[in-house]
Coordinates of C-alpha atoms in Angstrom, one line a residue:
X184 CA 36.3 3.4 -2.6
X185 CA 35.5 5.8 0.7
X186 CA 37.7 5.8 3.7
X187 CA 35.0 7.0 6.1
X188 CA 31.2 6.7 6.5
X189 CA 29.2 8.3 9.1
X190 CA 26.8 6.4 10.6
X191 CA 23.0 7.3 12.4
X192 CA 20.7 5.1 14.2
X193 CA 16.9 5.5 15.2
X194 CA 15.1 4.2 18.3
X195 CA 11.8 4.2 19.8
X196 CA 10.1 7.2 21.6
X197 CA 9.8 5.2 24.6
X198 CA 13.1 5.3 26.7
X199 CA 12.2 1.8 28.1
X200 CA 12.1 0.2 24.5
X201 CA 15.6 2.2 23.5
X202 CA 17.2 0.7 26.8
X203 CA 15.9 -2.8 26.4
X204 CA 17.0 -2.8 22.8
X205 CA 20.2 -1.1 23.2
X206 CA 22.5 -4.0 23.7
X207 CA 21.6 -5.5 20.5
X208 CA 22.2 -2.5 18.5
X209 CA 25.7 -2.0 20.2
X210 CA 26.2 -5.7 19.0
X211 CA 25.6 -4.8 15.7
X212 CA 27.6 -1.4 15.6
X213 CA 30.5 -2.9 16.6
X214 CA 30.7 -6.0 14.4
X215 CA 29.7 -3.2 11.4
X216 CA 32.8 -1.1 12.6
X217 CA 34.9 -4.6 12.6
X218 CA 33.8 -5.1 9.0
X219 CA 34.7 -1.5 7.6
X220 CA 37.8 -1.8 9.4
X221 CA 38.8 -4.6 7.3
X222 CA 38.0 -2.8 4.1
X223 CA 39.9 0.0 5.5
X224 CA 36.9 2.4 5.8
X225 CA 36.3 4.1 9.3
X226 CA 32.5 3.8 10.7
X227 CA 32.0 7.3 13.0
X228 CA 29.0 7.5 14.8
X229 CA 27.2 10.8 14.3
X230 CA 26.6 11.6 17.8
X231 CA 27.7 9.9 20.9
X232 CA 25.6 7.4 23.3
X233 CA 24.1 9.0 26.0
X234 CA 25.2 7.1 29.1
X235 CA 22.6 9.1 31.4
X236 CA 19.7 7.7 29.7
X237 CA 21.4 4.3 29.0
X238 CA 21.2 4.0 24.6
X239 CA 22.6 5.8 22.0
X240 CA 19.5 6.2 19.7
X241 CA 17.8 9.2 18.3
X242 CA 14.8 9.2 20.1
X243 CA 13.2 12.6 18.7
X244 CA 12.2 14.1 15.8
X245 CA 14.5 17.5 17.4
X246 CA 17.2 15.6 18.0
X247 CA 17.7 13.9 14.8
X248 CA 17.4 17.5 12.8
X249 CA 20.3 18.5 15.5
X250 CA 22.4 15.9 14.8
X251 CA 21.8 15.6 10.5
X252 CA 22.8 19.5 10.8
X253 CA 26.3 18.1 12.1
X254 CA 27.0 15.8 9.4
X255 CA 28.3 16.9 5.7
X256 CA 25.5 16.4 3.3
X257 CA 28.1 14.8 0.6
X258 CA 29.3 12.1 3.2
X259 CA 28.3 8.8 3.0
X260 CA 25.9 7.8 5.4
X261 CA 24.9 4.5 6.8
X262 CA 21.4 3.8 8.9
X263 CA 22.0 0.7 10.8
X264 CA 19.4 -0.8 13.3
X265 CA 18.6 -3.8 15.3
X266 CA 15.3 -2.5 16.6
X267 CA 11.9 -0.9 16.2
X268 CA 12.5 2.6 15.2
X269 CA 10.6 6.0 14.4
X270 CA 11.6 6.7 11.1
X271 CA 10.6 10.5 11.3
X272 CA 13.6 11.2 14.1
X273 CA 15.9 10.4 10.3
X274 CA 13.6 11.3 7.4
X275 CA 14.0 15.1 7.6
X276 CA 17.7 14.6 7.6
X277 CA 17.7 11.8 5.2
X278 CA 15.3 14.0 2.8
X279 CA 18.1 17.0 2.5
X280 CA 21.1 14.3 2.2
X281 CA 23.3 14.2 -0.9
X282 CA 25.9 11.4 -0.3
X283 CA 25.1 8.0 -0.9
X284 CA 22.9 6.3 2.1
X285 CA 22.8 2.7 2.9
X286 CA 20.3 1.3 5.7
X287 CA 20.9 -2.0 7.0
X288 CA 19.6 -4.5 9.8
X289 CA 20.7 -7.5 11.5
X290 CA 19.0 -10.6 10.5
X291 CA 17.2 -11.3 13.9
X292 CA 13.9 -11.4 15.4
X293 CA 14.7 -10.5 18.9
X294 CA 14.0 -7.1 18.7
X295 CA 11.5 -5.6 15.4
X296 CA 15.0 -4.3 13.4
X297 CA 13.7 -5.7 10.4
X298 CA 10.4 -4.3 10.7
X299 CA 12.3 -0.8 11.8
X300 CA 14.6 -0.9 8.4
X301 CA 11.8 -2.2 6.1
X302 CA 9.5 0.9 7.7
X303 CA 11.9 3.3 6.6
X304 CA 12.7 1.8 3.1
X305 CA 9.2 2.3 2.6
X306 CA 9.2 5.8 3.7
X307 CA 12.4 6.7 1.8
X308 CA 10.6 5.4 -1.3
X309 CA 7.2 7.6 -0.6
X310 CA 9.6 10.6 0.1
X311 CA 11.8 9.9 -3.3
X312 CA 15.1 10.5 -1.6
X313 CA 17.9 7.4 -3.6
X314 CA 19.0 4.6 -0.9
X315 CA 20.5 1.5 -0.8
X316 CA 19.6 -1.6 1.4
X317 CA 21.3 -4.7 3.0
X318 CA 20.7 -7.0 6.4
X319 CA 23.0 -9.8 7.4
X320 CA 22.8 -12.3 10.4
X321 CA 26.5 -11.8 11.3
X322 CA 27.6 -9.3 9.2
X323 CA 30.4 -12.1 7.6
X324 CA 28.2 -13.6 5.0
X325 CA 29.1 -12.9 1.0
X326 CA 25.7 -11.7 0.1
X327 CA 26.0 -9.2 2.6
X328 CA 29.9 -8.2 2.1
X329 CA 29.6 -8.4 -1.7
X330 CA 27.0 -5.7 -1.5
X331 CA 28.7 -3.6 1.8
X332 CA 31.6 -3.5 -1.3
X333 CA 29.8 -2.6 -4.0
X334 CA 28.3 0.6 -1.7
X335 CA 31.3 1.6 -1.1
X336 CA 32.6 1.7 -4.2
X337 CA 29.7 2.6 -6.4
X338 CA 27.2 4.4 -3.7
X339 CA 24.8 1.8 -4.8
X340 CA 23.6 -2.3 -4.2
X341 CA 22.0 -4.1 -7.0
X342 CA 19.5 -6.8 -6.1
X343 CA 17.4 -9.3 -8.0
X344 CA 14.1 -7.6 -8.5
X345 CA 12.8 -10.2 -11.4
X346 CA 9.8 -11.2 -9.2
X347 CA 8.3 -8.3 -10.1
X348 CA 6.3 -7.7 -13.1
X349 CA 3.7 -5.2 -14.3
X350 CA -0.3 -6.7 -14.2
X351 CA -1.0 -7.2 -18.0
X352 CA -4.9 -6.9 -17.0
X353 CA -5.7 -8.5 -20.8
X354 CA -4.2 -11.7 -19.4
X355 CA -6.9 -12.0 -16.8
X356 CA -9.6 -14.9 -16.6
X357 CA -12.5 -12.6 -18.0
X358 CA -14.5 -13.4 -14.8
X359 CA -12.4 -12.2 -12.5
X360 CA -11.6 -9.2 -14.6
X361 CA -15.5 -8.6 -14.5
X362 CA -16.1 -9.0 -10.9
X363 CA -12.9 -7.1 -10.0
X364 CA -14.5 -4.1 -12.1
X365 CA -17.3 -4.6 -10.4
X366 CA -16.4 -4.1 -6.8
X367 CA -14.1 -1.5 -8.1
X368 CA -16.9 0.5 -9.9
X369 CA -19.4 -0.1 -6.7
X370 CA -16.7 1.2 -4.3
X371 CA -16.3 4.3 -6.6
X372 CA -19.4 5.3 -7.2
X373 CA -20.7 4.8 -3.2
X374 CA -17.6 6.0 -2.3
X375 CA -15.6 4.8 1.2
X376 CA -14.6 6.5 4.5
X377 CA -12.1 5.6 6.5
X378 CA -12.1 6.8 10.2
X379 CA -8.8 7.9 11.3
X380 CA -8.2 8.0 14.7
X381 CA -5.0 9.9 14.7
X382 CA -2.9 9.9 11.7
X383 CA 1.3 9.0 11.5
X384 CA 1.5 6.2 14.4
X385 CA 5.1 5.9 15.5
X386 CA 6.6 8.2 12.7
X387 CA 5.4 6.1 9.9
X388 CA 5.7 8.5 7.0
X389 CA 5.0 5.6 4.3
X390 CA 1.5 4.9 6.4
X391 CA 0.1 8.2 5.5
X392 CA -1.6 8.1 2.0
X393 CA -2.8 11.9 1.2
X394 CA -6.5 12.9 0.1
X395 CA -5.8 13.9 -3.3
X396 CA -4.3 9.8 -4.4
X397 CA -7.4 8.3 -2.2
X398 CA -10.0 10.6 -3.6
X399 CA -10.4 9.3 -7.2
X400 CA -10.4 5.9 -5.9
X401 CA -13.4 6.9 -4.0
X402 CA -11.9 6.7 -0.2
X403 CA -12.3 9.9 1.8
X404 CA -10.8 10.0 5.3
X405 CA -13.0 11.1 8.5
X406 CA -10.7 12.6 10.8
X407 CA -11.5 11.2 14.2
X408 CA -9.6 12.0 17.3
X409 CA -8.2 9.3 19.9
X410 CA -9.3 11.5 22.9
X411 CA -13.1 10.8 21.4
X412 CA -12.5 7.2 21.5
X413 CA -11.3 7.5 25.0
X414 CA -14.3 9.7 26.1
X415 CA -16.6 7.6 24.4
X416 CA -15.3 4.5 26.6
X417 CA -16.5 6.0 29.6
X418 CA -20.2 6.1 28.3
X419 CA -20.2 2.2 28.1
X420 CA -21.4 0.6 31.2
X421 CA -19.7 -2.5 33.2
X422 CA -22.7 -4.6 32.4
X423 CA -22.3 -3.7 28.3
X424 CA -18.6 -4.3 28.4
X425 CA -19.4 -7.8 30.1
X426 CA -21.4 -9.4 28.0
X427 CA -18.2 -8.8 25.2
X428 CA -16.0 -10.9 27.8
X429 CA -18.8 -13.1 28.3
X430 CA -19.3 -13.8 24.9
X431 CA -15.2 -14.5 24.2
X432 CA -15.2 -16.8 27.4
X433 CA -18.4 -18.4 25.7
X434 CA -16.1 -19.3 22.5
X435 CA -13.3 -20.8 24.3
X436 CA -10.6 -17.8 24.2
X437 CA -8.7 -18.0 27.4
X438 CA -7.2 -15.1 29.3
X439 CA -4.3 -15.2 31.1
X440 CA -4.9 -13.3 34.2
X441 CA -3.6 -12.3 37.3
X442 CA -3.9 -9.6 39.8
X443 CA -0.7 -7.2 39.1
X444 CA -1.6 -4.4 37.1
X445 CA 2.1 -3.4 35.7
X446 CA 3.0 -7.2 34.8
X447 CA 0.1 -9.1 34.2
X448 CA -3.5 -9.1 32.5
X449 CA -6.1 -8.2 34.8
X450 CA -9.8 -8.6 34.5
X451 CA -9.7 -4.6 35.1
X452 CA -7.8 -4.3 31.6
X453 CA -10.1 -6.8 29.6
X454 CA -13.1 -4.6 30.8
X455 CA -11.5 -1.5 29.6
X456 CA -10.5 -3.1 26.2
X457 CA -14.5 -4.1 25.6
X458 CA -15.3 -0.8 26.2
X459 CA -12.9 0.6 23.5
X460 CA -14.1 -2.3 21.1
X461 CA -17.7 -0.7 21.7
X462 CA -16.8 3.1 21.4
X463 CA -14.8 2.1 18.4
X464 CA -18.0 0.2 16.5
X465 CA -20.3 2.9 17.9
X466 CA -18.5 5.8 16.4
X467 CA -17.6 4.0 13.0
X468 CA -21.3 3.8 12.8
X469 CA -22.0 6.9 13.6
X470 CA -19.5 8.7 11.0
X471 CA -20.7 5.6 8.3
X472 CA -17.4 4.4 8.1
X473 CA -16.0 1.2 6.2
X474 CA -13.1 0.8 8.0
X475 CA -11.3 2.2 10.5
X476 CA -7.8 2.6 12.2
X477 CA -6.6 3.4 15.6
X478 CA -3.3 4.7 16.2
X479 CA -3.0 3.9 20.0
X480 CA 0.2 5.6 20.2
X481 CA 1.3 9.0 20.9
X482 CA -1.2 9.5 23.9
X483 CA -4.0 6.9 23.8
X484 CA -1.0 4.4 25.1
X485 CA -0.8 6.3 28.0
X486 CA -4.3 6.2 28.9
X487 CA -6.0 2.9 28.4
X488 CA -4.8 -0.9 27.4
X489 CA -3.7 -1.9 24.4
X490 CA -5.9 -1.7 21.2
X491 CA -4.7 -4.7 19.8
X492 CA -7.7 -7.5 20.9
X493 CA -10.4 -4.5 19.8
X494 CA -8.7 -4.6 16.4
X495 CA -8.7 -8.5 16.0
X496 CA -11.9 -8.9 16.9
X497 CA -13.4 -6.1 14.3
X498 CA -11.4 -7.8 11.6
X499 CA -13.4 -10.7 11.8
X500 CA -17.5 -11.4 10.8
X501 CA -17.8 -13.5 13.9
X502 CA -17.1 -11.0 16.6
X503 CA -19.3 -10.1 20.0
X504 CA -22.2 -8.6 18.9
X505 CA -22.4 -4.7 19.6
X506 CA -25.6 -2.5 19.7
X507 CA -26.3 1.3 19.3
X508 CA -28.4 3.0 22.6
X509 CA -31.8 1.9 20.6
X510 CA -31.0 -1.6 20.5
X511 CA -30.1 -2.2 17.1
X512 CA -26.9 -4.2 16.0
X513 CA -24.4 -2.6 14.4
X514 CA -22.6 -3.9 11.3
X515 CA -24.5 -7.1 12.2
X516 CA -22.7 -10.2 10.8
X517 CA -20.1 -8.0 9.3
X518 CA -16.2 -7.7 10.0
X519 CA -15.2 -3.6 10.3
X520 CA -12.1 -3.5 8.7
X521 CA -9.4 -2.3 11.1
X522 CA -5.9 -1.2 10.2
X523 CA -3.7 -1.4 12.7
X524 CA -1.5 2.0 13.8
X525 CA -3.4 3.8 11.3
X526 CA -1.3 2.3 8.4
X527 CA -3.7 3.9 5.5
X528 CA -2.2 1.7 2.9
X529 CA -3.5 -1.4 4.8
X530 CA -6.5 0.3 5.2
X531 CA -7.0 0.5 1.2
X532 CA -6.1 -3.3 1.0
X533 CA -8.4 -4.5 4.0
X534 CA -11.4 -2.8 2.3
X535 CA -10.6 -3.9 -1.2
X536 CA -9.9 -7.3 -0.3
X537 CA -13.2 -7.5 2.4
X538 CA -15.1 -6.3 -1.0
X539 CA -13.4 -8.6 -3.1
X540 CA -13.6 -11.7 -0.9
X541 CA -17.5 -10.9 0.2
X542 CA -18.4 -11.3 -3.4
X543 CA -16.5 -14.3 -3.8
X544 CA -18.6 -16.1 -0.8
X545 CA -14.6 -16.2 1.0
X546 CA -14.3 -15.4 4.2
X547 CA -13.2 -11.7 4.2
X548 CA -11.3 -11.5 7.2
X549 CA -8.0 -9.5 6.9
X550 CA -5.0 -8.4 8.6
X551 CA -1.8 -6.9 8.5
X552 CA 1.3 -8.2 10.0
X553 CA 4.7 -7.2 10.6
X554 CA 7.7 -8.2 8.2
X555 CA 9.4 -9.5 11.7
X556 CA 12.0 -12.3 10.1
X557 CA 12.3 -15.7 8.8
X558 CA 14.4 -18.7 8.1
X559 CA 15.1 -21.7 6.0
X560 CA 13.4 -24.6 6.8
X561 CA 12.5 -28.1 6.0
X562 CA 8.9 -28.4 5.2
X563 CA 7.4 -31.6 3.7
X564 CA 10.5 -32.4 2.9
X565 CA 11.8 -29.4 1.1
X566 CA 14.0 -26.8 2.2
X567 CA 11.4 -23.7 1.7
X568 CA 12.3 -20.0 3.4
X569 CA 9.5 -19.8 6.3
X570 CA 8.9 -16.4 7.2
X571 CA 7.7 -14.9 10.9
X572 CA 4.7 -12.7 10.1
X573 CA 3.3 -11.2 13.6
X574 CA 1.5 -8.3 14.8
X575 CA 0.8 -7.3 18.2
X576 CA -2.6 -9.2 18.8
X577 CA -4.5 -7.2 15.8
X578 CA -4.9 -10.4 13.6
X579 CA -8.8 -11.9 13.8
X580 CA -9.3 -15.8 15.5
X581 CA -10.3 -17.1 12.2
X582 CA -6.7 -17.1 10.8
X583 CA -5.7 -19.4 14.0
X584 CA -5.7 -22.7 14.3
X585 CA -9.0 -23.6 16.1
X586 CA -10.5 -20.3 16.1
X587 CA -11.1 -18.6 19.3
X588 CA -11.1 -21.9 21.2
X589 CA -7.6 -22.0 20.0
X590 CA -6.3 -18.8 21.0
X591 CA -5.3 -16.7 23.9
X592 CA -4.8 -13.5 25.4
X593 CA -1.9 -12.5 27.1
X594 CA -0.3 -8.9 28.8
X595 CA 1.1 -7.2 26.1
X596 CA 4.9 -6.5 27.0
X597 CA 5.4 -3.4 29.5
X598 CA 7.9 -1.7 27.3
X599 CA 5.6 -1.2 24.5
X600 CA 2.2 -1.2 26.7
X601 CA 2.0 0.9 29.7
X602 CA -1.1 0.0 30.7
X603 CA -1.4 -3.5 29.5
X604 CA -4.3 -4.9 27.9
X605 CA -4.6 -8.0 26.4
X606 CA -3.1 -9.4 22.7
X607 CA -5.5 -11.6 20.4
X608 CA -2.8 -14.9 19.8
X609 CA -2.7 -17.5 18.1
X610 CA -1.1 -20.1 15.4
X611 CA -1.7 -19.5 11.9
X612 CA -3.7 -22.2 10.5
X613 CA -2.2 -23.8 7.2
X614 CA -3.9 -22.6 4.3
X615 CA -3.4 -20.6 1.4
X616 CA -3.3 -16.8 0.9
X617 CA -3.1 -13.6 -0.8
X618 CA -0.4 -11.4 0.2
X619 CA -0.2 -7.6 -0.9
X620 CA 0.8 -4.3 0.1
X621 CA -0.2 -0.6 -1.3
X622 CA 2.3 2.0 -1.3
X623 CA 2.9 5.3 -2.6
X624 CA 5.8 5.8 -5.2
X625 CA 6.6 8.4 -7.4
X626 CA 3.5 10.3 -6.4
X627 CA 1.3 7.5 -7.4
X628 CA -0.7 4.6 -5.7
X629 CA 1.1 1.1 -6.3
X630 CA 0.6 -1.8 -5.0
X631 CA 2.2 -5.5 -4.9
X632 CA 0.4 -8.7 -4.8
X633 CA 1.0 -12.4 -4.5
X634 CA 0.7 -15.7 -3.4
X635 CA 1.6 -17.4 -0.1
X636 CA 1.1 -20.6 1.6
X637 CA 0.6 -20.7 5.6
X638 CA 2.5 -23.8 7.0
X639 CA 2.1 -26.0 9.7
X640 CA 5.7 -26.4 11.7
X641 CA 6.3 -29.1 14.4
X642 CA 4.6 -27.2 17.7
X643 CA 8.3 -27.1 19.5
X644 CA 9.4 -25.6 16.3
X645 CA 6.8 -22.5 16.3
X646 CA 7.7 -22.2 20.3
X647 CA 11.1 -21.6 19.7
X648 CA 10.4 -19.2 17.1
X649 CA 7.8 -17.3 19.5
X650 CA 10.7 -17.1 21.9
X651 CA 13.0 -15.6 19.4
X652 CA 10.4 -12.7 18.4
X653 CA 7.5 -11.4 21.3
X654 CA 6.1 -14.2 22.7
X655 CA 2.8 -12.4 23.6
X656 CA 1.7 -11.7 20.0
X657 CA 0.3 -14.1 17.3
X658 CA 2.3 -15.8 14.9
X659 CA 2.1 -17.4 11.5
X660 CA 4.6 -19.3 9.4
X661 CA 4.3 -18.5 5.7
X662 CA 6.1 -19.4 2.5
X663 CA 6.0 -16.4 -0.3
X664 CA 5.6 -18.6 -3.7
X665 CA 8.2 -17.3 -5.9
X666 CA 10.1 -14.8 -4.1
X667 CA 13.7 -15.3 -2.0
X668 CA 14.2 -13.6 1.3
X669 CA 16.3 -11.1 0.0
X670 CA 14.5 -10.3 -3.3
X671 CA 11.3 -9.6 -1.3
X672 CA 13.2 -7.4 1.4
X673 CA 15.0 -5.5 -1.4
X674 CA 11.6 -4.4 -3.1
X675 CA 9.0 -4.5 -0.2
X676 CA 8.0 -1.1 0.4
X677 CA 6.4 -1.1 4.0
X678 CA 7.1 -2.7 7.4
X679 CA 3.4 -4.7 7.0
X680 CA 2.0 -7.2 5.2
X681 CA -1.3 -7.8 4.1
X682 CA -3.1 -11.4 4.3
X683 CA -6.2 -12.9 3.3
X684 CA -7.1 -17.0 3.2
X685 CA -8.8 -18.3 0.4
X686 CA -10.2 -22.1 0.5
X687 CA -7.5 -23.8 -1.7
X688 CA -4.9 -22.8 -4.3
X689 CA -7.1 -22.5 -7.3
X690 CA -9.6 -20.2 -5.1
X691 CA -6.3 -18.1 -4.0
X692 CA -5.3 -17.7 -7.4
X693 CA -8.8 -16.7 -8.7
X694 CA -9.6 -14.4 -5.6
X695 CA -5.7 -12.4 -6.4
X696 CA -6.8 -12.0 -10.2
X697 CA -10.3 -10.7 -9.3
X698 CA -8.2 -8.4 -6.6
X699 CA -5.7 -7.4 -9.1
X700 CA -8.7 -6.2 -11.5
X701 CA -10.4 -4.1 -8.6
X702 CA -7.2 -1.9 -8.6
X703 CA -6.5 -1.6 -11.7
X704 CA -10.1 -0.4 -12.2
X705 CA -9.4 2.2 -9.5
X706 CA -6.2 3.5 -10.9
X707 CA -4.1 1.5 -8.7
X708 CA -0.5 0.5 -10.5
X709 CA -0.3 -3.1 -10.0
X710 CA 2.3 -5.5 -9.6
X711 CA 2.8 -9.0 -9.4
X712 CA 5.3 -10.7 -7.2
X713 CA 6.4 -14.3 -8.2
X714 CA 3.1 -14.7 -9.8
X715 CA 2.3 -14.7 -13.7
X716 CA -0.8 -13.3 -15.1

């Protein structure tokens, strides 16, 4: 067994986020150091805590490269995180590292550490870097200790992935195969355009899909600039933006407003978000886009309020109407699928879902969520693991209890969103869903598909979960069928998971089969998770 392990950790680009999250990271490292010491292993930090900045995170790609240049390439390496992190801070070094790599996170909803872990894991999978992964609440449970000991002794950790099976297309119902193939053929024959408002959000390497993989499916990128979006916002009149606000007010969306721009949501911020919404729809129409993704980070966050309210509106067929300069309504009665943070895996998923659900007469509203956290709870008299799925406001109101009237818009946290802007916040409505993730592995496109149920929890329990995570963001309490917590974490190739509702269990099963057939026809490798077919 090894006697020394080197530790690296990555943080945000934003100093405020790194400072806020550092205490949780410090606690994680202290616990991990103690556990390893009890096993006779020394954990050595690859770089010191910076007392001037008040944290010990890698905070840039250059810093990460410089630190990795000091690490022996054969050393056992642990990446540990308790917070959201920018993967490209460490990915260059990990690509060249020859020793065993273990990624791990604390099982906590306080900061998006599990989200950061899954983003790194998905990026390593895409890059073809071998690694093992673990997670723990207190770093004293049997699952974690067994896995850590196994990694120290063998350089790998094994997990149960028996819930994942390759699609056997012949086992799908004929009606589902026919419908799915028709969707895929139409997409490939007529082609589809993804409007990319700047690529590579927050270092999410796993969220970028090369043209060589997209084009054979009939998908092409229109590379747009966030600066063009900001410029177009300046052409939208206050009167046009006010109509968007009035539409939302009339449907009962509640805005929690104040007057302090630094800490509260203001009417001015909402007006700017309405202008962004109109600008995004007009640009999408002019370029013939079938779906769009706005990065928001690295520039736009310093220019305008948050894009998340905009994104939630776009993902819903029921949304404020937008007209071109000649008075023609754009995308009338339709969603304009938006993939948050320009996650192109979620973009491919959203467009295929949109076409399949539309064909089936289902509500095509779709969204991605962060895989934020979860706990075992008693639901309907049975112990079940209930995940907290959250995204920063980009989910459509049609996914919430009460729709727009049951939703609220609150100011985004200043540590992530310096210029504010409102979220689109609600509680996920109980119902049957199909969940999925499109990802790159081995130079090919893959998709994981599964079933789930959004469950209703007591109000006080949902409130507790909100307080454990990010209170301003929507919350979807979800049970994933046939997949344990640890099996899901070991397999999932991304920080994001995409969901769409069906009318009932039978409808969700059929929709999943149609979607599986569509992806298979497009040439994507389809994997069923916790589902037999």
